[in-house]
Structures are given as C-alpha cells and as structure tokens.
Amino acid sequence: QVQLVQSGAEVKKPGASVKIFCKASGYTFTSYIIHWVRQAPGQRLEWMGWIDAANDNTKSSQSFQGRVTITRDTSASTAYMELSSLTSEDTAVYYCARKIRGPTQPLDCWGQGTLVTVSS
Amino acid sequence: QSALTQPPSASGSPGQSVTISCTGTSSDVGYYNSVSWYQQNPGKAPKLMIYEVSKRPSGVSDRFSGSKSGNTASLTVSGLQAEDEADYYCSSYAGSNTWVFGGGTKLTVL
C-alpha cells in the first residue's frame, strides 16, 4: 500500500538546523511531487514547499525566507526537508505528503508527522 | 500569501447538515478549481476528503460534498455522525507553484 514514513521526533536548540526524511513506498517515487506542511501546537496547517521527485525542481514558501531546503534521493525513494536557524516558533509537527503533478491535484497521502521541538 | 479564512468552529446535531466556508481571493480560490478539504483528528495526519472543489476520493462517504461560488468554497457534511467530529482544513493553489491552507474549523457533533 502507498505509504510515507517519516523520521522520528527531534529536539533542537535555537539557532540549530533540523533535517527530516520522508520515505515513500508502494508507488513510483518519481511519478509524484512531495510537499512539506507544518502545524504548530494548536495551530493551522502551513504550507512550506515541494520537490518534484522526477527532476529535483523545488519551491519554498516565502514565509521561511530561504531557511528551508528540500532535497530527494531517488535511489532511496526518500525526500528530505531541512530547516535552519531554528527558533521556538519552529516547534511544530512537520508532515510530508505526496501530490500528482498539476495545480488542482490534492495531497492524497500524508506521512505520520515528525515533531520538532526547539528549546534551549 | 495569507491564509484562507474559515470559521473557527461549526456544530450540528446527529443527522443534521453543516456547511463550513473557506474564503480566499480572486487569485486563489476564485481563480482555480483547486480547492481541497482535509479532515484531521487529534494527533493524526490530515486525510483528504474533497479535491478539485467537489470531487470525492474513493472511500470517502458521499455525505461529504464540496462547492464553490466566487472566492468562497464550502464543505457540507450531511447526516452528521459522531465520527465526523474533527478539524477541517481547506487548501487552494495560489499561483506561482504555491499553495495555501485555511485556518481550520473545529466541527463539533452535539
């Protein structure tokens, strides 16, 4: 079955970086785009960016001012999201989700989420 | 881009219908037929309920329906059941390969 499995919870200090992985299975990795979405405690979903698994094209939300780097390893069917210069406001659950190409297509399968806690 | 606007809460009794709105702009909701709706239970990942404004994925109950008028999309849940109690988020393509989510609506079944 289609599955996205994410890495485990992380605790980071302010100013550090975190890198989360999202391993895909049950489908052809390069046929989809991987999006990253985060959710701070009790808050809304926030779109972060995407990577096209086929060609490495990426786009990130301007809200993160260049702090987000999204990469992928096709041989491992895995996407990665790295967030740098962490502050307490980056404490959130981070989700990956897959999407077929096209602006109207939805995020049809989500990872289980990765909790990132930023604390001194 | 600014978040889409949803009411913070909605409620209804079992068997009733409830509609949740999602208001954007002429640059996102109003321009593209790309509105999706996601159901999120506490501590769980979101689940796709509606896509392309009104389409239901396989396995989603036909009690869930979507529509759009102008810059506002709507999710209607008919025949409310206790299991429908959850948070609901809308999302839309916002142009330039970016997407935006709504603020979320907590649906309570009374």
Coordinates of N, CA, C and O in Angstrom, one line a residue, chain B residues 29-91:
Chain B
V29 N -8.7 30.8 -4.5 CA -10.0 30.1 -4.5 C -10.8 30.5 -5.7 O -11.4 29.7 -6.4
G30 N -10.9 31.8 -6.0 CA -11.8 32.3 -7.0 C -11.3 32.0 -8.4 O -12.0 32.0 -9.4
Y31 N -10.0 31.8 -8.6 CA -9.4 31.7 -9.9 C -9.2 30.2 -10.3 O -9.4 29.9 -11.5
Y32 N -8.8 29.4 -9.4 CA -8.5 28.0 -9.7 C -9.5 27.0 -9.1 O -10.0 27.2 -8.0
N33 N -9.9 26.0 -9.9 CA -10.7 24.9 -9.3 C -9.9 23.9 -8.6 O -9.8 22.7 -9.0
S34 N -9.2 24.4 -7.6 CA -8.2 23.5 -6.9 C -8.4 23.4 -5.4 O -7.5 23.0 -4.7
V35 N -9.6 23.7 -5.0 CA -9.8 23.6 -3.5 C -9.9 22.2 -3.1 O -10.6 21.4 -3.7
S36 N -9.2 21.9 -2.0 CA -9.3 20.6 -1.4 C -9.7 20.8 0.1 O -9.5 21.8 0.6
W37 N -10.3 19.7 0.6 CA -10.6 19.7 2.0 C -10.0 18.5 2.7 O -10.0 17.4 2.2
Y38 N -9.5 18.8 3.9 CA -8.9 17.7 4.7 C -9.5 17.6 6.1 O -9.8 18.6 6.7
Q39 N -9.7 16.4 6.5 CA -10.2 16.1 7.9 C -9.0 15.7 8.7 O -8.1 14.9 8.3
Q40 N -8.9 16.3 9.9 CA -7.8 16.0 10.8 C -8.3 15.6 12.2 O -9.0 16.5 12.9
N41 N -8.1 14.4 12.7 CA -8.4 14.0 14.0 C -7.2 14.3 14.9 O -6.1 14.4 14.5
P42 N -7.5 14.5 16.2 CA -6.4 14.9 17.2 C -5.2 13.9 17.1 O -5.4 12.7 17.2
G43 N -4.0 14.5 16.9 CA -2.8 13.7 16.9 C -2.6 12.9 15.7 O -1.6 12.1 15.6
K44 N -3.4 13.1 14.6 CA -3.3 12.4 13.4 C -3.0 13.3 12.2 O -3.1 14.5 12.3
A45 N -2.5 12.6 11.2 CA -2.2 13.4 9.9 C -3.6 13.7 9.2 O -4.6 13.0 9.4
P46 N -3.6 14.8 8.5 CA -4.8 15.1 7.7 C -5.1 14.0 6.7 O -4.3 13.3 6.2
K47 N -6.4 13.9 6.4 CA -7.0 13.0 5.4 C -7.7 13.7 4.4 O -8.6 14.6 4.7
L48 N -7.5 13.4 3.1 CA -8.2 14.1 2.0 C -9.6 13.7 2.0 O -9.9 12.5 1.9
M49 N -10.5 14.7 1.9 CA -12.0 14.4 1.8 C -12.6 14.9 0.5 O -13.5 14.2 0.0
I50 N -12.1 16.0 0.0 CA -12.7 16.6 -1.2 C -11.5 17.2 -2.0 O -10.6 17.8 -1.4
Y51 N -11.5 17.0 -3.3 CA -10.5 17.7 -4.1 C -11.1 18.3 -5.4 O -12.2 17.9 -5.7
E52 N -10.4 19.2 -6.0 CA -10.9 19.9 -7.2 C -12.4 20.4 -6.9 O -13.3 20.2 -7.7
V53 N -12.5 21.0 -5.8 CA -13.8 21.7 -5.3 C -14.8 20.7 -4.9 O -15.4 20.9 -3.8
S54 N -15.1 19.7 -5.7 CA -16.3 18.9 -5.4 C -16.1 17.4 -5.6 O -17.1 16.6 -5.5
K55 N -14.9 16.9 -5.9 CA -14.7 15.5 -6.2 C -14.3 14.8 -4.9 O -13.6 15.3 -4.0
R56 N -14.8 13.6 -4.7 CA -14.6 12.7 -3.6 C -13.6 11.6 -3.9 O -13.9 10.9 -4.9
P57 N -12.6 11.5 -3.1 CA -11.7 10.3 -3.4 C -12.4 9.0 -3.1 O -13.4 9.0 -2.3
S58 N -11.9 7.9 -3.6 CA -12.5 6.6 -3.3 C -12.4 6.4 -1.8 O -11.4 6.6 -1.2
G59 N -13.5 5.9 -1.3 CA -13.6 5.5 0.1 C -14.1 6.6 1.0 O -14.4 6.4 2.2
V60 N -14.3 7.8 0.5 CA -14.9 8.9 1.3 C -16.4 8.9 1.2 O -16.9 8.8 0.1
S61 N -17.1 9.0 2.3 CA -18.5 8.9 2.3 C -19.1 10.0 1.5 O -18.7 11.1 1.4
D62 N -20.2 9.6 0.8 CA -21.0 10.6 0.0 C -21.7 11.6 0.8 O -22.4 12.5 0.3
R63 N -21.6 11.5 2.1 CA -22.2 12.6 3.0 C -21.4 13.8 2.9 O -21.8 14.9 3.4
F64 N -20.2 13.7 2.4 CA -19.3 14.9 2.3 C -19.4 15.4 0.8 O -19.2 14.7 -0.1
S65 N -19.6 16.7 0.7 CA -19.7 17.3 -0.6 C -19.1 18.7 -0.6 O -19.0 19.4 0.5
G66 N -18.6 19.2 -1.8 CA -18.0 20.5 -1.8 C -18.6 21.3 -3.0 O -19.1 20.7 -3.9
S67 N -18.4 22.6 -2.8 CA -18.9 23.5 -3.9 C -18.1 24.8 -3.8 O -17.3 25.0 -2.9
K68 N -18.3 25.7 -4.8 CA -17.6 26.9 -4.8 C -18.5 28.0 -5.5 O -19.1 27.7 -6.5
S69 N -18.4 29.2 -4.9 CA -19.1 30.3 -5.5 C -18.2 31.5 -5.4 O -17.9 32.0 -4.2
G70 N -17.7 32.1 -6.5 CA -16.8 33.2 -6.4 C -15.5 32.8 -5.6 O -14.9 31.8 -5.9
N71 N -15.2 33.6 -4.6 CA -14.0 33.4 -3.9 C -14.2 32.5 -2.6 O -13.3 32.4 -1.8
T72 N -15.4 32.0 -2.5 CA -15.7 31.2 -1.3 C -16.0 29.7 -1.7 O -16.9 29.5 -2.5
A73 N -15.3 28.8 -1.1 CA -15.6 27.4 -1.2 C -16.3 26.9 0.0 O -16.2 27.5 1.1
S74 N -17.1 25.8 -0.1 CA -17.8 25.3 1.0 C -17.7 23.8 1.1 O -17.7 23.1 0.0
L75 N -17.7 23.3 2.3 CA -17.7 21.8 2.6 C -19.0 21.6 3.3 O -19.3 22.2 4.3
T76 N -19.8 20.7 2.8 CA -21.1 20.3 3.5 C -21.0 18.9 4.0 O -20.6 18.0 3.2
V77 N -21.3 18.7 5.2 CA -21.4 17.3 5.8 C -22.9 17.1 6.1 O -23.5 17.8 6.9
S78 N -23.4 16.1 5.4 CA -24.8 15.8 5.6 C -25.0 14.5 6.5 O -24.0 13.7 6.7
G79 N -26.1 14.4 7.2 CA -26.3 13.3 8.1 C -25.2 13.1 9.1 O -24.7 12.1 9.2
L80 N -25.0 14.2 9.8 CA -23.9 14.2 10.7 C -23.8 13.0 11.6 O -24.8 12.5 12.1
Q81 N -22.6 12.5 11.8 CA -22.4 11.4 12.7 C -21.3 11.8 13.7 O -20.4 12.6 13.4
A82 N -21.2 11.1 14.8 CA -20.3 11.4 15.8 C -18.8 11.3 15.3 O -18.0 12.1 15.7
E83 N -18.6 10.4 14.4 CA -17.3 10.2 13.8 C -16.8 11.3 12.9 O -15.6 11.4 12.6
D84 N -17.7 12.2 12.6 CA -17.4 13.4 11.8 C -16.7 14.5 12.6 O -16.2 15.5 12.0
E85 N -16.8 14.4 13.9 CA -16.2 15.4 14.8 C -14.7 15.4 14.6 O -14.0 14.4 14.8
A86 N -14.2 16.6 14.1 CA -12.7 16.7 13.7 C -12.5 18.1 13.3 O -13.4 18.9 13.3
D87 N -11.2 18.4 13.0 CA -10.8 19.7 12.4 C -10.9 19.5 10.9 O -10.4 18.5 10.4
Y88 N -11.3 20.5 10.2 CA -11.4 20.5 8.8 C -10.6 21.7 8.2 O -10.8 22.8 8.7
Y89 N -9.8 21.4 7.2 CA -8.9 22.5 6.6 C -9.2 22.5 5.1 O -9.3 21.5 4.5
C90 N -9.3 23.7 4.6 CA -9.4 23.8 3.1 C -8.0 24.2 2.6 O -7.1 24.7 3.4
S91 N -7.8 24.0 1.4 CA -6.5 24.4 0.7 C -6.8 24.8 -0.7 O -7.7 24.3 -1.3

